[in-house]
PDB file of C-alpha atoms in Angstrom:
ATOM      1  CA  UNK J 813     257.140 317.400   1.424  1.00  0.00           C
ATOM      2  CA  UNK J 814     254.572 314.876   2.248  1.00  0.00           C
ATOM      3  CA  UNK J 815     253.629 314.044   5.519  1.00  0.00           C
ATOM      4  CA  UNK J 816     252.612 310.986   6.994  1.00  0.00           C
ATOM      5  CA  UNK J 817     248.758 311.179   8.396  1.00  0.00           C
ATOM      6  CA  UNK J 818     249.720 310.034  11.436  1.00  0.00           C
ATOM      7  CA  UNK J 819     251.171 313.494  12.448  1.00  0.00           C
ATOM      8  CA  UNK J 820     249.035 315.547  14.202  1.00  0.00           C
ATOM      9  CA  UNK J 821     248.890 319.467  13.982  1.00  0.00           C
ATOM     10  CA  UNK J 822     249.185 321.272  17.293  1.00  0.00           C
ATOM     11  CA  UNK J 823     245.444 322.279  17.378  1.00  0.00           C
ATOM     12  CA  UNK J 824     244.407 318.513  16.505  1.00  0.00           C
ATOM     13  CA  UNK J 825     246.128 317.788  19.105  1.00  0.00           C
ATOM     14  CA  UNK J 826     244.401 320.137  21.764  1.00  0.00           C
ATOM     15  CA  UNK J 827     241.424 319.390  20.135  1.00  0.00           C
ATOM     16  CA  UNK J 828     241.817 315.455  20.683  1.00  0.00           C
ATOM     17  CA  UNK J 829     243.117 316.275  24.751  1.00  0.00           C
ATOM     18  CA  UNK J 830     239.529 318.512  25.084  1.00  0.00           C
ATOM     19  CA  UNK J 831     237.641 316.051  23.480  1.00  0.00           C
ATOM     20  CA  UNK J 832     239.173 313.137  25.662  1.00  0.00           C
ATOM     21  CA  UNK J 833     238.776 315.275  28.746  1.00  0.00           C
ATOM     22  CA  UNK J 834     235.357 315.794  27.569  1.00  0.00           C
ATOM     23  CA  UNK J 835     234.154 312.217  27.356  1.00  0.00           C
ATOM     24  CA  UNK J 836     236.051 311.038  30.573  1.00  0.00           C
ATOM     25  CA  UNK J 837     234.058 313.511  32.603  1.00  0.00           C
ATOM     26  CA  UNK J 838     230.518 312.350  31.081  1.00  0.00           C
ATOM     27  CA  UNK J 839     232.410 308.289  31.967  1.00  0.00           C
ATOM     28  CA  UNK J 840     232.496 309.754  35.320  1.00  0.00           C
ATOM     29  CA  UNK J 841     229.173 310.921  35.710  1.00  0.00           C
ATOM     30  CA  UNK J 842     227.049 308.159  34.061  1.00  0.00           C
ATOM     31  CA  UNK J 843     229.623 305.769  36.704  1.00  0.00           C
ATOM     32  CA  UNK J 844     228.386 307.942  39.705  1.00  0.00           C
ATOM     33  CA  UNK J 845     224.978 307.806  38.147  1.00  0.00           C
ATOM     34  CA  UNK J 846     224.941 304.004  37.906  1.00  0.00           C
ATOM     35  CA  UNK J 847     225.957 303.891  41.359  1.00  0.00           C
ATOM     36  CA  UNK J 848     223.541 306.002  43.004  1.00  0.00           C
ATOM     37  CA  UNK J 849     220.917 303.825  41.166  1.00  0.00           C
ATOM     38  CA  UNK J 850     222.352 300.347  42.089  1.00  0.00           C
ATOM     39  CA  UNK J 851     222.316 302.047  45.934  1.00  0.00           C
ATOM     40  CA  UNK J 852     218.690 303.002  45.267  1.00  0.00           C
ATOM     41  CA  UNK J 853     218.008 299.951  43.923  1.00  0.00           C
ATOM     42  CA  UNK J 854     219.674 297.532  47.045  1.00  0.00           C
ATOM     43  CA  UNK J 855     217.379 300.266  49.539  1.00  0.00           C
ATOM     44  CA  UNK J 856     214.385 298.688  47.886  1.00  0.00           C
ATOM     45  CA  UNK J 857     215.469 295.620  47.942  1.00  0.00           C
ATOM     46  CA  UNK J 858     215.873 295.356  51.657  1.00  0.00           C
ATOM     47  CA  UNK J 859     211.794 295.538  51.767  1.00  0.00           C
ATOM     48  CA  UNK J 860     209.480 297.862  53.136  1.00  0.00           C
ATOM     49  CA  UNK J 861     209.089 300.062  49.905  1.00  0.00           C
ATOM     50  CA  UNK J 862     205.775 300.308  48.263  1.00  0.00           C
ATOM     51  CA  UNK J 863     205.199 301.452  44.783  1.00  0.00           C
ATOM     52  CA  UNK J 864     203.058 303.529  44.168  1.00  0.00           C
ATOM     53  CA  UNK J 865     202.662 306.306  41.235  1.00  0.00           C
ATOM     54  CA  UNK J 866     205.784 306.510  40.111  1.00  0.00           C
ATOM     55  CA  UNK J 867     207.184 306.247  43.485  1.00  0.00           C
ATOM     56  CA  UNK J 868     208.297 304.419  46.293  1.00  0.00           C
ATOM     57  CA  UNK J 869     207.408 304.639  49.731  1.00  0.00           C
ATOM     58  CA  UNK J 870     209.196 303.177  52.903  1.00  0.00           C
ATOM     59  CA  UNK J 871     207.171 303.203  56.192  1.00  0.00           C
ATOM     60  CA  UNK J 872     209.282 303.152  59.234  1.00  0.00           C
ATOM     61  CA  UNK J 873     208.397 300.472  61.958  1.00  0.00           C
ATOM     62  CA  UNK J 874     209.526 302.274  64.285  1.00  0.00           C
ATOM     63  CA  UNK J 875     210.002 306.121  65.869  1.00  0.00           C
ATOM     64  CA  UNK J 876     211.874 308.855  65.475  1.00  0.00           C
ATOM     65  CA  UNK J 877     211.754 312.763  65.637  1.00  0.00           C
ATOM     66  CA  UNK J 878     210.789 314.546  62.530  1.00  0.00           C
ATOM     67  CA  UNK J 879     214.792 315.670  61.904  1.00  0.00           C
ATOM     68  CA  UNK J 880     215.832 312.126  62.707  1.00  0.00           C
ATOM     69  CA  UNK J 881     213.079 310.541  60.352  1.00  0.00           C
ATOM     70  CA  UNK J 882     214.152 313.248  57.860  1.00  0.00           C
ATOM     71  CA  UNK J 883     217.544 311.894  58.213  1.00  0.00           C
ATOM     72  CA  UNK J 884     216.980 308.447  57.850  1.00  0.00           C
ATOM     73  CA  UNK J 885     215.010 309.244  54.418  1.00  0.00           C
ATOM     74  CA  UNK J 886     217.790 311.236  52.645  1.00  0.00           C
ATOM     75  CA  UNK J 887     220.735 308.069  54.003  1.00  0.00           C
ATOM     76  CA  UNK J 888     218.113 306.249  52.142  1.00  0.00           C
ATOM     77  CA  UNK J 889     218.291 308.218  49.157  1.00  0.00           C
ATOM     78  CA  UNK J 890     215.006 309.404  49.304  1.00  0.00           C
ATOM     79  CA  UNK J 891     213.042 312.293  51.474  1.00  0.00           C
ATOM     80  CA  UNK J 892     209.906 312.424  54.092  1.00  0.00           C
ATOM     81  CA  UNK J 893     206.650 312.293  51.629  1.00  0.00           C
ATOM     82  CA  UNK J 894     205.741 315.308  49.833  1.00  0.00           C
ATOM     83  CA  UNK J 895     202.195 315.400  49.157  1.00  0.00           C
ATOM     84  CA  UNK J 896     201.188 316.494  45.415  1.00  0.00           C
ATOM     85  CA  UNK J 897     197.147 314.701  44.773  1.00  0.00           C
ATOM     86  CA  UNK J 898     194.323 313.200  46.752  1.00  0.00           C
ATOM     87  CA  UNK J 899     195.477 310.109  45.080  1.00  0.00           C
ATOM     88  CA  UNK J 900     198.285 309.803  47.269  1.00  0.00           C
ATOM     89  CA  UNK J 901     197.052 311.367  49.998  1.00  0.00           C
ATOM     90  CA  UNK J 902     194.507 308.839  49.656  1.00  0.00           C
ATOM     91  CA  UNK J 903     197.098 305.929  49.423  1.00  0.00           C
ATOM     92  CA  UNK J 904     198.802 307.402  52.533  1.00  0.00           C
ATOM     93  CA  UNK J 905     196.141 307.366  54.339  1.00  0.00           C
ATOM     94  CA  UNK J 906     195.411 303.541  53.485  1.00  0.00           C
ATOM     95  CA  UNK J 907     198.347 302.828  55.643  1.00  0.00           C
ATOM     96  CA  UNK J 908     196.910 303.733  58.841  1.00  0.00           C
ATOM     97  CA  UNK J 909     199.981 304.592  60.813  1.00  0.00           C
ATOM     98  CA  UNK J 910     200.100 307.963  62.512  1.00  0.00           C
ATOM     99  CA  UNK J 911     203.610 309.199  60.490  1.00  0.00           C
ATOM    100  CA  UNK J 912     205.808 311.846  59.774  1.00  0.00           C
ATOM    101  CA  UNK J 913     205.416 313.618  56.207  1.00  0.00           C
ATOM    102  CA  UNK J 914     207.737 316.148  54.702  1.00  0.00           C
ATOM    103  CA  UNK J 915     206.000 319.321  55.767  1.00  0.00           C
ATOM    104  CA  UNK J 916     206.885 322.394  58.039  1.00  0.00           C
ATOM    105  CA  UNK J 917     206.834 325.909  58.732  1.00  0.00           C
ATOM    106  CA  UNK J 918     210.005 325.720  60.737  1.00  0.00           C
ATOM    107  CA  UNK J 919     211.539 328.854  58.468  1.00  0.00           C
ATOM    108  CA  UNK J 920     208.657 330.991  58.879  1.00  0.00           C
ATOM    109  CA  UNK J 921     206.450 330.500  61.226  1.00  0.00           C
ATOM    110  CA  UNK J 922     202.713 329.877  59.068  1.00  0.00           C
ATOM    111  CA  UNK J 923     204.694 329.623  55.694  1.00  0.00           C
ATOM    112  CA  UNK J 924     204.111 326.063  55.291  1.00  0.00           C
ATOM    113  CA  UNK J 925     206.885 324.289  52.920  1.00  0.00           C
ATOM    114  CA  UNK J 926     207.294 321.017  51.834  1.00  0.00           C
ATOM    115  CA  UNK J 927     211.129 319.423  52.461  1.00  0.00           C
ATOM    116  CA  UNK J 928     211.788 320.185  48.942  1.00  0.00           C
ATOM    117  CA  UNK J 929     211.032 324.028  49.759  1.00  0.00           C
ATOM    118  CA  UNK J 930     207.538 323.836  47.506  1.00  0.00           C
ATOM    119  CA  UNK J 931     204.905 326.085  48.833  1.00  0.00           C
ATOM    120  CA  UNK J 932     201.836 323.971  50.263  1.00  0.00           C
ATOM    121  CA  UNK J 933     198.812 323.852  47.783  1.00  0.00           C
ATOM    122  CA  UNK J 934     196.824 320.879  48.227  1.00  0.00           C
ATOM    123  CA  UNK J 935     196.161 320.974  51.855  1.00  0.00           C
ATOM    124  CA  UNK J 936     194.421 318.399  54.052  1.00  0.00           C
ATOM    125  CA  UNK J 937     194.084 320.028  57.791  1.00  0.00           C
ATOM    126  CA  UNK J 938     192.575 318.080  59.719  1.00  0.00           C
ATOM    127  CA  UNK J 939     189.441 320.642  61.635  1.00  0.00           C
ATOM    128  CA  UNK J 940     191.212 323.603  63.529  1.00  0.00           C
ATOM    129  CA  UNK J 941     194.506 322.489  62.275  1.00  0.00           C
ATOM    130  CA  UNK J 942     197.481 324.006  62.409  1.00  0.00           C
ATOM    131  CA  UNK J 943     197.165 325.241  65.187  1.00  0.00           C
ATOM    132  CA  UNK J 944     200.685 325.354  67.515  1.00  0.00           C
ATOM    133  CA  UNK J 945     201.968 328.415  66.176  1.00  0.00           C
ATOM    134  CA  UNK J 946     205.799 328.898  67.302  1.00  0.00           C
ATOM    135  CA  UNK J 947     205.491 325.108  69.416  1.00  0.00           C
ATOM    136  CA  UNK J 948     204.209 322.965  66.437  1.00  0.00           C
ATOM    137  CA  UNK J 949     206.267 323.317  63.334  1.00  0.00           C
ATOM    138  CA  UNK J 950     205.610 319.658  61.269  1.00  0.00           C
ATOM    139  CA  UNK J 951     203.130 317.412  60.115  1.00  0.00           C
ATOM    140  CA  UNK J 952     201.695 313.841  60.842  1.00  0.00           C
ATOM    141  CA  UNK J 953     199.197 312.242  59.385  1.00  0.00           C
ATOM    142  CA  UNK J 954     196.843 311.700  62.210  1.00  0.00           C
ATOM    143  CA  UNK J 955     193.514 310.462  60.710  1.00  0.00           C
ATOM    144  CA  UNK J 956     192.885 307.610  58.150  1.00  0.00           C
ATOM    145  CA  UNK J 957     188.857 307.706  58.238  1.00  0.00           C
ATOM    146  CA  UNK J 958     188.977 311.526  57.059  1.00  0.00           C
ATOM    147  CA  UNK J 959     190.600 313.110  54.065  1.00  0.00           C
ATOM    148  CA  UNK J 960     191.431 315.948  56.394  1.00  0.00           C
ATOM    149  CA  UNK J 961     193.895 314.192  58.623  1.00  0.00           C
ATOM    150  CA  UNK J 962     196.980 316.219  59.055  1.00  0.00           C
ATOM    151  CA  UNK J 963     197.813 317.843  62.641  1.00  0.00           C
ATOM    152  CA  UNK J 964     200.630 320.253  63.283  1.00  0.00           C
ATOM    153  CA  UNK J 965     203.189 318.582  66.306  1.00  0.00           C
ATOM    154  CA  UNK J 966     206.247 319.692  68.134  1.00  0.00           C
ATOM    155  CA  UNK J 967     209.166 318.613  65.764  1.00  0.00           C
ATOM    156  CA  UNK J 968     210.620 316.771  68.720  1.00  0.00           C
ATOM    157  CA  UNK J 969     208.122 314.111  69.178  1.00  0.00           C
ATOM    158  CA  UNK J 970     208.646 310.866  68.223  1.00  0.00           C
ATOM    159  CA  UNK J 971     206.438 309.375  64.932  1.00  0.00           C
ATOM    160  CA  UNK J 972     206.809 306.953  62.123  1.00  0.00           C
ATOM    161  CA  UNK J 973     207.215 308.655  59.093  1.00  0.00           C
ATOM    162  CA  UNK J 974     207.180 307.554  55.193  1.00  0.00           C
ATOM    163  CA  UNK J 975     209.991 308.195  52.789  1.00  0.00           C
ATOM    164  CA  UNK J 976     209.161 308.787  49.189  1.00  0.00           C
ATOM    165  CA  UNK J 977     211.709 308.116  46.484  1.00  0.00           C
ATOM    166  CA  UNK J 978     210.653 309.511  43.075  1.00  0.00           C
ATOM    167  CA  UNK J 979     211.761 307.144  40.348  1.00  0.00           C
ATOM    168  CA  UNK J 980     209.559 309.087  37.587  1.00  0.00           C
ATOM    169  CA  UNK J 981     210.389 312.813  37.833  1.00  0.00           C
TER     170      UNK J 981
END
């Protein structure tokens, strides 16, 4: 009997449906990938990102508690600034606006952790800083003439703050 090679076995079948199923769900994720990145993309277009080292940076013009600033960064697709050199603490300081960054020890009370849950290394206290203990639980940058310019504040008081959207992991 000769068949016709259009007919497909039952297993070439399955085969085909798995592989089908297989490259609809990678259609679906590059899609929600692409549209992530166009929504990252109108963010920056709406101005007040700078780029900076593989990053960009939106500074707030106006004031907000650290949860509400925190907030606004992540609708933005981003997240308050972690802090990973003296290069960008450098550039962050440059600003000189008294802002929110993403630090805390909100958890644990002196376990310092960045919004990413990082431990702290590089650290940039400003003198006698922190110093709140259970009443001051996150981090401004307070100083811009000083390398050592962050302060520990009540959570609930209102700052700027800077976003930071990683676009090279």
């Amino acid at each position: 009997m000769i068949t016709s090679p259009l007919i497909m076995t039952v297993s070439e079948r399955d085969e085909f449906k798995r592989t089908n199923f297989d490259v609809e769900a990678g259609f679906k994720t590059l899609t929600e990938e692409r549209d992530d990145l166009k929504r990252k993309l109108n963010n920056l277009a709406q101005g007040r990102w700078e780029y900076f080292n593989g990053s960009f940076y939106y500074k707030s013009t106006i004031t907000k508690t650290w949860q509400e600033s925190r907030d606004d960064c992540l609708q933005k697709g981003a997240d308050l600034v972690i802090i990973n050199s003296k290069e960008e603490h450098d550039f962050l300081r440059k600003l000189k606006k008294v802002m929110w960054i993403g630090l805390t020890d909100s958890e644990t009370e002196g376990t310092w952790k960045w919004v990413d849950g990082t431990p702290l290394n590089e650290r940039y206290w400003d003198s006698g800083e922190p110093n709140g203990e259970k009443s001051e639980n996150c981090v401004e940058i307070k100083k811009f003439d000083s390398e050592n310019s962050w302060n520990d504040v009540s959570c609930s008081t209102s700052k700027n703050w800077i976003c930071e959207m990683k676009v090279i992991p």
